[in-house]
PDB file of C-alpha atoms in Angstrom:
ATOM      1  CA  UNK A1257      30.517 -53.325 -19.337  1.00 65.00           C
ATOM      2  CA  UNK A1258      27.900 -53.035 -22.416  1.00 71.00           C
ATOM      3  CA  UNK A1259      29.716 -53.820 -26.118  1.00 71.00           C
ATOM      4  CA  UNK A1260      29.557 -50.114 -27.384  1.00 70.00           C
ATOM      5  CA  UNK A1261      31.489 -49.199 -24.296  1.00 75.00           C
ATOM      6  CA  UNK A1262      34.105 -51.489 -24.722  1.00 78.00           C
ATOM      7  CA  UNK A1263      34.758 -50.599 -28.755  1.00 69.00           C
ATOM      8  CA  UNK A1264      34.467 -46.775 -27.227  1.00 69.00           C
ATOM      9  CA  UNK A1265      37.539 -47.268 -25.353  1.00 78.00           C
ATOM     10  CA  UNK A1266      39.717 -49.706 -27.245  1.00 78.00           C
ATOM     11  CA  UNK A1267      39.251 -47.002 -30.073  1.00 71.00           C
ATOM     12  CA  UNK A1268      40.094 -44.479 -28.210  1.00 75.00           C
ATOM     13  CA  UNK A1269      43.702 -46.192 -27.368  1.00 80.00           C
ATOM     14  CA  UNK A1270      44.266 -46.892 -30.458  1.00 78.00           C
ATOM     15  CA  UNK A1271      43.551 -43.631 -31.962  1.00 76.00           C
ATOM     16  CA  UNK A1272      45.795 -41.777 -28.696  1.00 82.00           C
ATOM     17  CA  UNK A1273      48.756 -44.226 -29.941  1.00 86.00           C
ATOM     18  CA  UNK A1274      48.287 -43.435 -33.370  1.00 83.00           C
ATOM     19  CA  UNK A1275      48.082 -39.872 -33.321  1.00 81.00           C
ATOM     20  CA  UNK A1276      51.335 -39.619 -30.862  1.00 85.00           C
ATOM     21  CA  UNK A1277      53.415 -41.402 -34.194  1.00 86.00           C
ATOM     22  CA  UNK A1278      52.165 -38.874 -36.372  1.00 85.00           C
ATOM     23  CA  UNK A1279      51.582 -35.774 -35.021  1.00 85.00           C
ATOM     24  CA  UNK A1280      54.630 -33.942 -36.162  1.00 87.00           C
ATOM     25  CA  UNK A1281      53.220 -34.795 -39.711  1.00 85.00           C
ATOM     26  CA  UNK A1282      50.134 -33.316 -39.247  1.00 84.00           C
ATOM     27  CA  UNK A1283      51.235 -30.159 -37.867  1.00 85.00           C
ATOM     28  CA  UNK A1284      53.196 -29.862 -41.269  1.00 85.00           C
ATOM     29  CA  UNK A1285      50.114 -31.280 -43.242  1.00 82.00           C
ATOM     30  CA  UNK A1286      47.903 -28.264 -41.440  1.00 82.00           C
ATOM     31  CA  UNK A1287      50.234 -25.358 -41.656  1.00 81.00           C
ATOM     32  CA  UNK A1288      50.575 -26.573 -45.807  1.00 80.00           C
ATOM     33  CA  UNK A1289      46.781 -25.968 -46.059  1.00 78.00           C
ATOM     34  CA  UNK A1290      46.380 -23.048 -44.077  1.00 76.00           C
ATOM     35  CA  UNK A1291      49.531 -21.272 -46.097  1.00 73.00           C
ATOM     36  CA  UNK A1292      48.324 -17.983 -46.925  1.00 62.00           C
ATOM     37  CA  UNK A1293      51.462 -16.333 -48.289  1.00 59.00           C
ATOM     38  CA  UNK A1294      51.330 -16.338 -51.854  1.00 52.00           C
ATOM     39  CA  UNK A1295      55.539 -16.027 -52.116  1.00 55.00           C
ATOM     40  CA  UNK A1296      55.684 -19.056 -50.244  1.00 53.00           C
ATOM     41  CA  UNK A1297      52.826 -20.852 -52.054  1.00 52.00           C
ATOM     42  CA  UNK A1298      54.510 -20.933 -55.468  1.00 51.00           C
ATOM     43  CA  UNK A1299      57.796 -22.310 -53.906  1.00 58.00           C
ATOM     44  CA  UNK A1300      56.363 -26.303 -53.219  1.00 64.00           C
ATOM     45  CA  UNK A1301      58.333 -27.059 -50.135  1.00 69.00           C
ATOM     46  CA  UNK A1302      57.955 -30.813 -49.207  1.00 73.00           C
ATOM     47  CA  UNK A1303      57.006 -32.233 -46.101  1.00 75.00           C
ATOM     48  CA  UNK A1304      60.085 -33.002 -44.485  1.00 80.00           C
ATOM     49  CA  UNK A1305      62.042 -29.829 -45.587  1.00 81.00           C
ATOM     50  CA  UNK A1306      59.235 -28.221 -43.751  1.00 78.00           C
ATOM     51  CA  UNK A1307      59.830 -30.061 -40.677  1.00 82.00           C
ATOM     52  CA  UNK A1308      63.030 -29.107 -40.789  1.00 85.00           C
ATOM     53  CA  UNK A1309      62.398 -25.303 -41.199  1.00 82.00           C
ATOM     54  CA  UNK A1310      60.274 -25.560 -38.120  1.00 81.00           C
ATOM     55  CA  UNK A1311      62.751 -27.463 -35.540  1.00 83.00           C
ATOM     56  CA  UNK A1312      65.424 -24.552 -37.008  1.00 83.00           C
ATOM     57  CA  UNK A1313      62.860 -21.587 -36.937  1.00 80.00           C
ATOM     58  CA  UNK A1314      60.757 -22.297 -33.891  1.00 79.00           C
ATOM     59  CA  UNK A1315      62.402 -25.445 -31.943  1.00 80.00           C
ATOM     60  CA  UNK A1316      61.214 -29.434 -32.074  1.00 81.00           C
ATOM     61  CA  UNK A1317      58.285 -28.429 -29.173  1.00 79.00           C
ATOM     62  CA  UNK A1318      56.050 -26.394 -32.334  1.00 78.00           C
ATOM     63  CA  UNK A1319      55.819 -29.784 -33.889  1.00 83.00           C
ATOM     64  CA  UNK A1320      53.631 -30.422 -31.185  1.00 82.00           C
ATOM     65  CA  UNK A1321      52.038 -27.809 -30.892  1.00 81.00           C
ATOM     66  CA  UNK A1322      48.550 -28.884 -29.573  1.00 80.00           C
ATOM     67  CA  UNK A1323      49.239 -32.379 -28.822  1.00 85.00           C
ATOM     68  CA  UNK A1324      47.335 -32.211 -25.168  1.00 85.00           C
ATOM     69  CA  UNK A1325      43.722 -30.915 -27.101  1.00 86.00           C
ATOM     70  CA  UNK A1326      44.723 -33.523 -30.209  1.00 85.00           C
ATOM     71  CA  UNK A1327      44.734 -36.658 -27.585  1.00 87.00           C
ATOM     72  CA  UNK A1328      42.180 -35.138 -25.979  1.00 86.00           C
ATOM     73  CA  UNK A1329      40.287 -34.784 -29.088  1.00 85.00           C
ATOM     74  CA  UNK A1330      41.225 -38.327 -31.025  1.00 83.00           C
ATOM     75  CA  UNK A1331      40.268 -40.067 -27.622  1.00 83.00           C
ATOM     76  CA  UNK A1332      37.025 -38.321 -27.630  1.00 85.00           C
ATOM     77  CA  UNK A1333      36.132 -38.602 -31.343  1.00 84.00           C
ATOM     78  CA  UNK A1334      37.234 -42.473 -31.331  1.00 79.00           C
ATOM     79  CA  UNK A1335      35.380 -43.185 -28.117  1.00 83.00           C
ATOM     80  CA  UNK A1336      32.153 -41.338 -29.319  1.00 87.00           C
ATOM     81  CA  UNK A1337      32.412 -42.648 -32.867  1.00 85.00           C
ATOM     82  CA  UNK A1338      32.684 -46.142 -31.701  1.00 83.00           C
ATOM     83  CA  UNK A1339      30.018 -45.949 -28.698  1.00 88.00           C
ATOM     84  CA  UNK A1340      27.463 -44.540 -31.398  1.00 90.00           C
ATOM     85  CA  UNK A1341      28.305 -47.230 -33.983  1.00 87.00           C
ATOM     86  CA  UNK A1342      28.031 -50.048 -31.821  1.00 86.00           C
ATOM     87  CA  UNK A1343      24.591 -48.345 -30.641  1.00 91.00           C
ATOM     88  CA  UNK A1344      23.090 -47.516 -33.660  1.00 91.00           C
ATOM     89  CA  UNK A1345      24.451 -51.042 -35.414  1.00 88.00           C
ATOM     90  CA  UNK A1346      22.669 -52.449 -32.813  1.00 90.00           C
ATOM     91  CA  UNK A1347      19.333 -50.838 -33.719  1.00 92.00           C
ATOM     92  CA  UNK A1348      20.717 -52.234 -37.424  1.00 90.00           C
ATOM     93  CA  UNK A1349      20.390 -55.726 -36.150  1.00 89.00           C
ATOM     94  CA  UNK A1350      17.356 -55.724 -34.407  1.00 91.00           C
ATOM     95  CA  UNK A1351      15.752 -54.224 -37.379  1.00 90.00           C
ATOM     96  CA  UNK A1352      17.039 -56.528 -39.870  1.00 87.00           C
ATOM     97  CA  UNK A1353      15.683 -59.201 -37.605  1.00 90.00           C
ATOM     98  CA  UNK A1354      12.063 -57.773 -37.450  1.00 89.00           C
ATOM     99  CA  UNK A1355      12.447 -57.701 -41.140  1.00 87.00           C
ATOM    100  CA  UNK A1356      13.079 -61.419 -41.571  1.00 85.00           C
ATOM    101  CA  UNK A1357      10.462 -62.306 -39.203  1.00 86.00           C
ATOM    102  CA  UNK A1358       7.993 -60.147 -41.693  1.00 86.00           C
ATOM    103  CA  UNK A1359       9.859 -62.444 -44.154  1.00 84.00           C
ATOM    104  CA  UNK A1360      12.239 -59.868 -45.646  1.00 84.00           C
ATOM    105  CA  UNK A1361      15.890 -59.961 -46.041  1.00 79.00           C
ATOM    106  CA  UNK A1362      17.859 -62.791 -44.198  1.00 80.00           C
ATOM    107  CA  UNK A1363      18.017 -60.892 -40.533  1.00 79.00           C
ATOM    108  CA  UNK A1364      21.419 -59.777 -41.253  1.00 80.00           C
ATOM    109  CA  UNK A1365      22.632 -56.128 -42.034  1.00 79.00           C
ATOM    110  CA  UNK A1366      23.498 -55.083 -45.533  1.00 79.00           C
ATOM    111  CA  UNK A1367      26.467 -53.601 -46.914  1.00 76.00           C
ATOM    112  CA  UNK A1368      23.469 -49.973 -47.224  1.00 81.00           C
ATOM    113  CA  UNK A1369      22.534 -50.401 -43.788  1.00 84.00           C
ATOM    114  CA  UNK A1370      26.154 -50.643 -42.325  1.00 82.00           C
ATOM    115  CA  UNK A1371      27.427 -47.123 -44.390  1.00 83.00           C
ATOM    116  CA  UNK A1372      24.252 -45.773 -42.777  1.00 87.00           C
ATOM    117  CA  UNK A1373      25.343 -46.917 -39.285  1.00 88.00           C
ATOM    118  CA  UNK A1374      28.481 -45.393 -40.514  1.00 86.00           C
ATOM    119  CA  UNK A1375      27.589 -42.530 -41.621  1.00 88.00           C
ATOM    120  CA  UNK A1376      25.017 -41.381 -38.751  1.00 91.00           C
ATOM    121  CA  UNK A1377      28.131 -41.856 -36.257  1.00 90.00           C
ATOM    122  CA  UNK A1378      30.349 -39.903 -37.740  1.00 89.00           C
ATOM    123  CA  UNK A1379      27.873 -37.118 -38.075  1.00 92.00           C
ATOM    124  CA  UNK A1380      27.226 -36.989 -34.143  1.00 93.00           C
ATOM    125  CA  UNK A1381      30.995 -37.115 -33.834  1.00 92.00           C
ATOM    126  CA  UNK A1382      31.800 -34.591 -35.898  1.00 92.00           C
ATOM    127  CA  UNK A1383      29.256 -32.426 -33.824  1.00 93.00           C
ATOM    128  CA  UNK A1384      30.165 -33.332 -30.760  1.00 93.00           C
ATOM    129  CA  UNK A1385      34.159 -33.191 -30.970  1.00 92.00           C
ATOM    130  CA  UNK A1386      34.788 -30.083 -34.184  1.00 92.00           C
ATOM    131  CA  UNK A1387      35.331 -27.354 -31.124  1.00 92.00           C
ATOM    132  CA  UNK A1388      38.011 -29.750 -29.931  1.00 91.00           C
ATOM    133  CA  UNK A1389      39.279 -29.507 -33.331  1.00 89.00           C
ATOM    134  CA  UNK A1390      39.175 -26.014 -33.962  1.00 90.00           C
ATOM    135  CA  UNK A1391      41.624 -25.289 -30.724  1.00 89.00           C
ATOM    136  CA  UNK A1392      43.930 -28.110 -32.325  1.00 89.00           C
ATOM    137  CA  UNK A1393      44.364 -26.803 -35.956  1.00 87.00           C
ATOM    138  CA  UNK A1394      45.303 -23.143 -34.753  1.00 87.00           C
ATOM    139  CA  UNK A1395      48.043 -24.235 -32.067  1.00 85.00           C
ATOM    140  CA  UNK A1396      49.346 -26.483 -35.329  1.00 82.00           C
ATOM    141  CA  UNK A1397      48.782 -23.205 -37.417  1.00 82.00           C
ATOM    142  CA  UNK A1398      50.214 -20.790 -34.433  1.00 78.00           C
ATOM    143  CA  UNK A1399      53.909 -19.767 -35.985  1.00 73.00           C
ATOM    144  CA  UNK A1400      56.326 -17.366 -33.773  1.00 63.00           C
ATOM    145  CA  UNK A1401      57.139 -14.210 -35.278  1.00 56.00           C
ATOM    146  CA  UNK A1402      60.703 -13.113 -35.031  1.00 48.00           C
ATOM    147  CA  UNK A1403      61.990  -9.325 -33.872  1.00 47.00           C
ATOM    148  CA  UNK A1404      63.612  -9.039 -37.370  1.00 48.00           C
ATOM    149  CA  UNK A1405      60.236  -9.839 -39.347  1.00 48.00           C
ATOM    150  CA  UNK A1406      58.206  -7.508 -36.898  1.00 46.00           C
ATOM    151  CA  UNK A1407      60.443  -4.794 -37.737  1.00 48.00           C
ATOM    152  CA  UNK A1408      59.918  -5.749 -41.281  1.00 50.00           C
ATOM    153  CA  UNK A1409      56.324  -5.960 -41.130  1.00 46.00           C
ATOM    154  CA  UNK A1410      56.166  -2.220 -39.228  1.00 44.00           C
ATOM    155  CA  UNK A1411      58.374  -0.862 -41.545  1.00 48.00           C
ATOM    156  CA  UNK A1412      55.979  -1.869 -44.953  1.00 45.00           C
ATOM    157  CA  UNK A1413      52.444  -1.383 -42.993  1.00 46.00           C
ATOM    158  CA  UNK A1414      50.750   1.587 -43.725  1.00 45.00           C
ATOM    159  CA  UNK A1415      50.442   3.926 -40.531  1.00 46.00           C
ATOM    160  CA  UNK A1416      47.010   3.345 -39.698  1.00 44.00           C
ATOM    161  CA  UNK A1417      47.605  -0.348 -39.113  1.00 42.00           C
ATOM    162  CA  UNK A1418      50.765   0.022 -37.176  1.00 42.00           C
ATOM    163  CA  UNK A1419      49.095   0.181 -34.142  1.00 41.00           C
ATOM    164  CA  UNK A1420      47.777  -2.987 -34.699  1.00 40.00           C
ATOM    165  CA  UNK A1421      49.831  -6.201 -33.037  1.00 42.00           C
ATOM    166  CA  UNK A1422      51.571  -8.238 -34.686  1.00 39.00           C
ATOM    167  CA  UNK A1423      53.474 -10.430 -32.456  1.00 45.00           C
ATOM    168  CA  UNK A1424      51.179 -12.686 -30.789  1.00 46.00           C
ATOM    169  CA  UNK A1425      51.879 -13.849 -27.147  1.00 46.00           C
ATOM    170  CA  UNK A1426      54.340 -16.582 -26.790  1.00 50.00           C
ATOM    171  CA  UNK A1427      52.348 -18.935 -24.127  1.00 58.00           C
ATOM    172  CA  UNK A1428      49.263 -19.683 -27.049  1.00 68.00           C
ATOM    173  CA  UNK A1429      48.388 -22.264 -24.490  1.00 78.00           C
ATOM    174  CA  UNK A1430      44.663 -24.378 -25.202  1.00 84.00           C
ATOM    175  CA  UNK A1431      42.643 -21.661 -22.678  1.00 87.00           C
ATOM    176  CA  UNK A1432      44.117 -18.665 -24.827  1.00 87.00           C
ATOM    177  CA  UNK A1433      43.245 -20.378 -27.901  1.00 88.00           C
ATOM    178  CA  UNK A1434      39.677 -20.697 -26.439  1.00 90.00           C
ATOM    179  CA  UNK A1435      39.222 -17.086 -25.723  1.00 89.00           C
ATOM    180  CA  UNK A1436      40.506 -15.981 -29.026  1.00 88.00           C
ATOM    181  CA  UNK A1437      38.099 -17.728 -30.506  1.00 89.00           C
ATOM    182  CA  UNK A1438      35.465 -17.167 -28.451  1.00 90.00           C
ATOM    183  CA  UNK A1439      36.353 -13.360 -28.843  1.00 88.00           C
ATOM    184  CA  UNK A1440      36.809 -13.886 -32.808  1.00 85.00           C
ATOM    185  CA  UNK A1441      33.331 -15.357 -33.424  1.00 84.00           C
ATOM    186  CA  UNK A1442      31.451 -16.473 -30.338  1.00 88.00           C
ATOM    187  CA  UNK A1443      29.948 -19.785 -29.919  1.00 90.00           C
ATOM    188  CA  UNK A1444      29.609 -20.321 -33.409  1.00 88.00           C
ATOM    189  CA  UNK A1445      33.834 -20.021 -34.190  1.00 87.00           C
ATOM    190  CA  UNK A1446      34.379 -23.290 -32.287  1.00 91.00           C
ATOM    191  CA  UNK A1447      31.984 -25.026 -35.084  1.00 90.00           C
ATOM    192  CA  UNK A1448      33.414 -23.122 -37.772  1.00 88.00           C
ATOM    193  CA  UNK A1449      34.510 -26.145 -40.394  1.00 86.00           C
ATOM    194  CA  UNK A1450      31.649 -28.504 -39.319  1.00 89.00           C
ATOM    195  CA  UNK A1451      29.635 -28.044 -42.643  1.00 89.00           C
ATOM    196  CA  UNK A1452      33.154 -29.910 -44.691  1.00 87.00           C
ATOM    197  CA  UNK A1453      33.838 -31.968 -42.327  1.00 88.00           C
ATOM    198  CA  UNK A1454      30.286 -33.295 -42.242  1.00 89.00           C
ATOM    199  CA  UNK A1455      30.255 -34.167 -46.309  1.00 87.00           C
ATOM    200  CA  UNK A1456      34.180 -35.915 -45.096  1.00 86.00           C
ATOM    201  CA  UNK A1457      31.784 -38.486 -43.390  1.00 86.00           C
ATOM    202  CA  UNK A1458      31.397 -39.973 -46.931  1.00 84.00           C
ATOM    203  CA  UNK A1459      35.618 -40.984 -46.581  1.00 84.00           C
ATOM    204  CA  UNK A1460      34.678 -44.229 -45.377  1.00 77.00           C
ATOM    205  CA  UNK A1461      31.936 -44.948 -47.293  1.00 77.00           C
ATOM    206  CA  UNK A1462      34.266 -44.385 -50.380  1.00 84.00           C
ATOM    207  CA  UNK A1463      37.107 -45.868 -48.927  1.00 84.00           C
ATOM    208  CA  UNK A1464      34.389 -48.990 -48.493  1.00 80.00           C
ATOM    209  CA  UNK A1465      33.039 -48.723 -52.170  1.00 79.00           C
ATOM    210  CA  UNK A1466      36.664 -48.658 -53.385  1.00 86.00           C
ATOM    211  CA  UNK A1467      37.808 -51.706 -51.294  1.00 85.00           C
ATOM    212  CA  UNK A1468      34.887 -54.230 -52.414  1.00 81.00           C
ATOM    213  CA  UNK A1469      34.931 -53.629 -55.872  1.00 83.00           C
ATOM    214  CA  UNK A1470      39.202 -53.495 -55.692  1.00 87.00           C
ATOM    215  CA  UNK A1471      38.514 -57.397 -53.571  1.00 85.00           C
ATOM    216  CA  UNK A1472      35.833 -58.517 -55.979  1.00 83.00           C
ATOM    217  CA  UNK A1473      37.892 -58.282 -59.365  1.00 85.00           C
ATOM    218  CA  UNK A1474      40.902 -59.679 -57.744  1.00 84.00           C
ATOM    219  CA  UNK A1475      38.857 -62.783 -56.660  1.00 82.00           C
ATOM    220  CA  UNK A1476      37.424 -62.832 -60.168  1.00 81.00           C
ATOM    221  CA  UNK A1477      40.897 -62.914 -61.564  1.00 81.00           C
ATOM    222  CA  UNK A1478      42.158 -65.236 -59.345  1.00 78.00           C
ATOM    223  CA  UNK A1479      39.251 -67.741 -59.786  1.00 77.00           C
ATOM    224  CA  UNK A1480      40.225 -67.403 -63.517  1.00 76.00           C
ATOM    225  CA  UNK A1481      44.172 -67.799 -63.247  1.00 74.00           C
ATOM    226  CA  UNK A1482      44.199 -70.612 -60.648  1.00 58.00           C
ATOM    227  CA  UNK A1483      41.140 -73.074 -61.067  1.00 56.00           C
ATOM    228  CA  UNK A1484      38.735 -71.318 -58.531  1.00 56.00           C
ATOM    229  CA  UNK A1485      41.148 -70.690 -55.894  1.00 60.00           C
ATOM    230  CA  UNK A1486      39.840 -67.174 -55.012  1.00 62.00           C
ATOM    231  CA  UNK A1487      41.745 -67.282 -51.488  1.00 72.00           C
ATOM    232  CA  UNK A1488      42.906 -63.232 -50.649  1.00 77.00           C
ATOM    233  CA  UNK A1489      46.535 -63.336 -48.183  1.00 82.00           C
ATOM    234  CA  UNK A1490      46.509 -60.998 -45.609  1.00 82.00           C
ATOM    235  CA  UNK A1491      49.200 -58.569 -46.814  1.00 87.00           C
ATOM    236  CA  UNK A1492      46.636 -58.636 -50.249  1.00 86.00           C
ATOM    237  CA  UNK A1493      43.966 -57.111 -47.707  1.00 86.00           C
ATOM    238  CA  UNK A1494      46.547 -54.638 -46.313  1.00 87.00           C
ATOM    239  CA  UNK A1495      47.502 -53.558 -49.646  1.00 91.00           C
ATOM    240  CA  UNK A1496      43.538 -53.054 -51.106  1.00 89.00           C
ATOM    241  CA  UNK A1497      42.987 -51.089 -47.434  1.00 88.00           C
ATOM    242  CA  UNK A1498      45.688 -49.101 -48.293  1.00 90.00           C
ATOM    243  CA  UNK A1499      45.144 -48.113 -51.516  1.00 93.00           C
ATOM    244  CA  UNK A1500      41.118 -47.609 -51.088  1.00 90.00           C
ATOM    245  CA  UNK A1501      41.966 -45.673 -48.091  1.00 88.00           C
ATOM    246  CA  UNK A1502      44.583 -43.498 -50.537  1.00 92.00           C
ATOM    247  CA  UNK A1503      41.740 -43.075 -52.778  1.00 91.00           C
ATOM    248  CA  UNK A1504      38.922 -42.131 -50.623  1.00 89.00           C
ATOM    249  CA  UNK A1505      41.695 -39.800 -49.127  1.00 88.00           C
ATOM    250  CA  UNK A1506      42.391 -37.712 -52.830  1.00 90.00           C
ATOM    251  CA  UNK A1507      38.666 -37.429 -53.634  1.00 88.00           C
ATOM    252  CA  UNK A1508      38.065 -35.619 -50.133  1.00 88.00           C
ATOM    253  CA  UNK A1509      41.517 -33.595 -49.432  1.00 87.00           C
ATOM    254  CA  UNK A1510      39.944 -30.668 -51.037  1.00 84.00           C
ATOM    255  CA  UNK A1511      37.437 -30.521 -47.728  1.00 84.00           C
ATOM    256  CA  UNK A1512      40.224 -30.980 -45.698  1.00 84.00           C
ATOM    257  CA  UNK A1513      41.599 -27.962 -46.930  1.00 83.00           C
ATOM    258  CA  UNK A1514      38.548 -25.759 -46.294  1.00 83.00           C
ATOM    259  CA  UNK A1515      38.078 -27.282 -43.012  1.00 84.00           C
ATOM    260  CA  UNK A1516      41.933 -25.949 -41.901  1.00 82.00           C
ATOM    261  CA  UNK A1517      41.781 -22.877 -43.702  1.00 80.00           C
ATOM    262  CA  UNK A1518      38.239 -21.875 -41.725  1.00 82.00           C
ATOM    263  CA  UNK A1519      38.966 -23.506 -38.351  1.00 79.00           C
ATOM    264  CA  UNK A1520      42.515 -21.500 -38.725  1.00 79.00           C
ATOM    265  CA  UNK A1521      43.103 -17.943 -37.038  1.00 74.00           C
ATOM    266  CA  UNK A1522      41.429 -15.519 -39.731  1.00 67.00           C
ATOM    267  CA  UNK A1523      43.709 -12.704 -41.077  1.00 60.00           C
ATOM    268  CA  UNK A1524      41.483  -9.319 -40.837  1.00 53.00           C
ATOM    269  CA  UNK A1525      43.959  -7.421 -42.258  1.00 50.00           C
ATOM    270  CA  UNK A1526      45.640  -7.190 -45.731  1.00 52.00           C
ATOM    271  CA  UNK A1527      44.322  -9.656 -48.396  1.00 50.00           C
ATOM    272  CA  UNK A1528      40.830  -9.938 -47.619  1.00 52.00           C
ATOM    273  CA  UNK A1529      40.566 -13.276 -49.741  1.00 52.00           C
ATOM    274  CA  UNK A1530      42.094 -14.842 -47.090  1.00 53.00           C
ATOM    275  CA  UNK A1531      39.524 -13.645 -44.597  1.00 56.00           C
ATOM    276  CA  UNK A1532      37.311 -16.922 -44.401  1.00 58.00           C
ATOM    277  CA  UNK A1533      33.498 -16.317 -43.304  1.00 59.00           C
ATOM    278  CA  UNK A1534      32.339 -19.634 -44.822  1.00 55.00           C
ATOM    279  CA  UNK A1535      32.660 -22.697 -46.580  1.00 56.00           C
ATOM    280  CA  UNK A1536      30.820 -20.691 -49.411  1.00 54.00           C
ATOM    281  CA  UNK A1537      32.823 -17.658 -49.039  1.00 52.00           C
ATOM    282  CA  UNK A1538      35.906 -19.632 -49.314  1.00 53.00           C
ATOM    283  CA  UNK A1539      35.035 -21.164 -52.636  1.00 52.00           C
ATOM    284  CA  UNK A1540      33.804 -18.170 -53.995  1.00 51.00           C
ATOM    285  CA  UNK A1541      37.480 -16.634 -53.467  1.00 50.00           C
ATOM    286  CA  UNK A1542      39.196 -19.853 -54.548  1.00 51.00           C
ATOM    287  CA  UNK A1543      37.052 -20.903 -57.743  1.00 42.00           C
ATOM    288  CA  UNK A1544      36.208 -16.905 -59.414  1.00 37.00           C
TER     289      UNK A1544
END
């Protein structure tokens, strides 16, 4: 069994275990970005309340709403991302060694040539795997609408769009979610998001950036302090993951958010600001 095959699949268990911990807070993390109700925008409600309103509103089974086409989907997108890495780092190596036989570099890959290698995988995954993604964020989105709000709804919508409906079918299983969007925007709605996610390759290379230069001044400052012991522990390590990875995470949220909002079911009636065509379209509405 060849390397990139083996990192394909140990990613994709980890990723499958991962994602089963915390998929109840990213149903709650999607449904935040995609809000579209501007009553319930201005009233912050945190993450947990919000749990809470949906185990009381819709039962505990909407927090996993989509689970089957999210494993499916982290289990592809860590198997592909980790089958192209290994691939194209491969192709990294061979080159760097070419290199030092021409008598540049030292025949091993840079810290450039690794956020390439990166970079390049992500890219294919995120080609490969957004339809997967698309079906996932609107089960997470996909909210059941009571008898008392319909009757609300019919009794403040003007005649002409009464005849639309309102209440959507209860089963929203992964083939209905597949025809709606196939019916919504053909082909193209199941890479709706791609363009943001695409520029979200750079997370990494952030969370990277901010993770070196975090390791290098604490090294400095420990050489300092202690006589040139630089040593790092390993809960040090944890901690600068963690916070680099909390970093890289704030400077790209706002891509996130276009990525739900466009890969969410579009409303075609009412506020037509919240009718997505694009990532442009979007930040036309939200910036002006």
């Amino acid at each position: 069994m060849s390397d990139a095959l083996i990192n394909g699949l140990a990613g994709a268990g980890g990723g499958i275990i991962a994602q089963i911990i915390t998929y109840p807070l990213q149903t709650v993390n999607a449904r935040q970005q995609t809000e579209r109700d501007l009553k319930k925008e201005k009233r912050k409600v945190g993450a947990i309340e919000q749990m809470c309103q949906v185990v009381k509103q819709e039962g505990w089974e909407r927090l996993y709403g989509g689970l089957t086409p999210s494993l499916v989907g982290t289990a592809a997108s860590q198997g592909v991302y980790y089958y192209f890495y290994q691939i194209f780092r491969n192709k990294a190596e061979t080159a760097a060694l070419q290199s030092q036989k021409k008598g540049i570099g030292d025949g091993s890959v840079g810290m450039l040539s690794s956020l390439v290698v990166a970079a390049l995988s992500g890219c294919v995954n995120v080609l490969l795997t957004n339809p997967i993604w698309v079906v996932v964020t609107r089960m997470q989105t996909h909210t059941k609408i009571s008898k008392k709000d319909h009757s609300n709804r019919l009794a403040t919508t003007a005649p002409e769009e009464t005849a639309l409906p309102v209440i959507e079918p209860l089963s929203y299983g992964t083939s209905h979610v597949i025809q709606e969007v196939y019916d919504e925007a053909g082909l193209f709605g199941f890479w709706k998001g791609v363009f943001p996610t695409l520029i979200m390759v750079s997370n990494p290379s952030i969370q990277f950036m901010l993770y070196e230069t975090m390791l290098k001044r604490l090294k400095k400052r420990r050489a300092l302090s202690k006589q040139g012991n630089n040593g790092v522990t390993a809960l040090e390590i944890f901690l600068l993951g963690a916070l680099a990875k909390l970093g890289a995470t704030v400077v790209t949220y706002p891509l996130l958010v276009v990525k739900s909002r466009l890969q969410a079911k579009q409303v075609t009636t009412g506020d037509k600001r919240h009718h997505y065509k694009g990532t442009n379209h979007y930040l036309k509405f939200t910036l002006y």
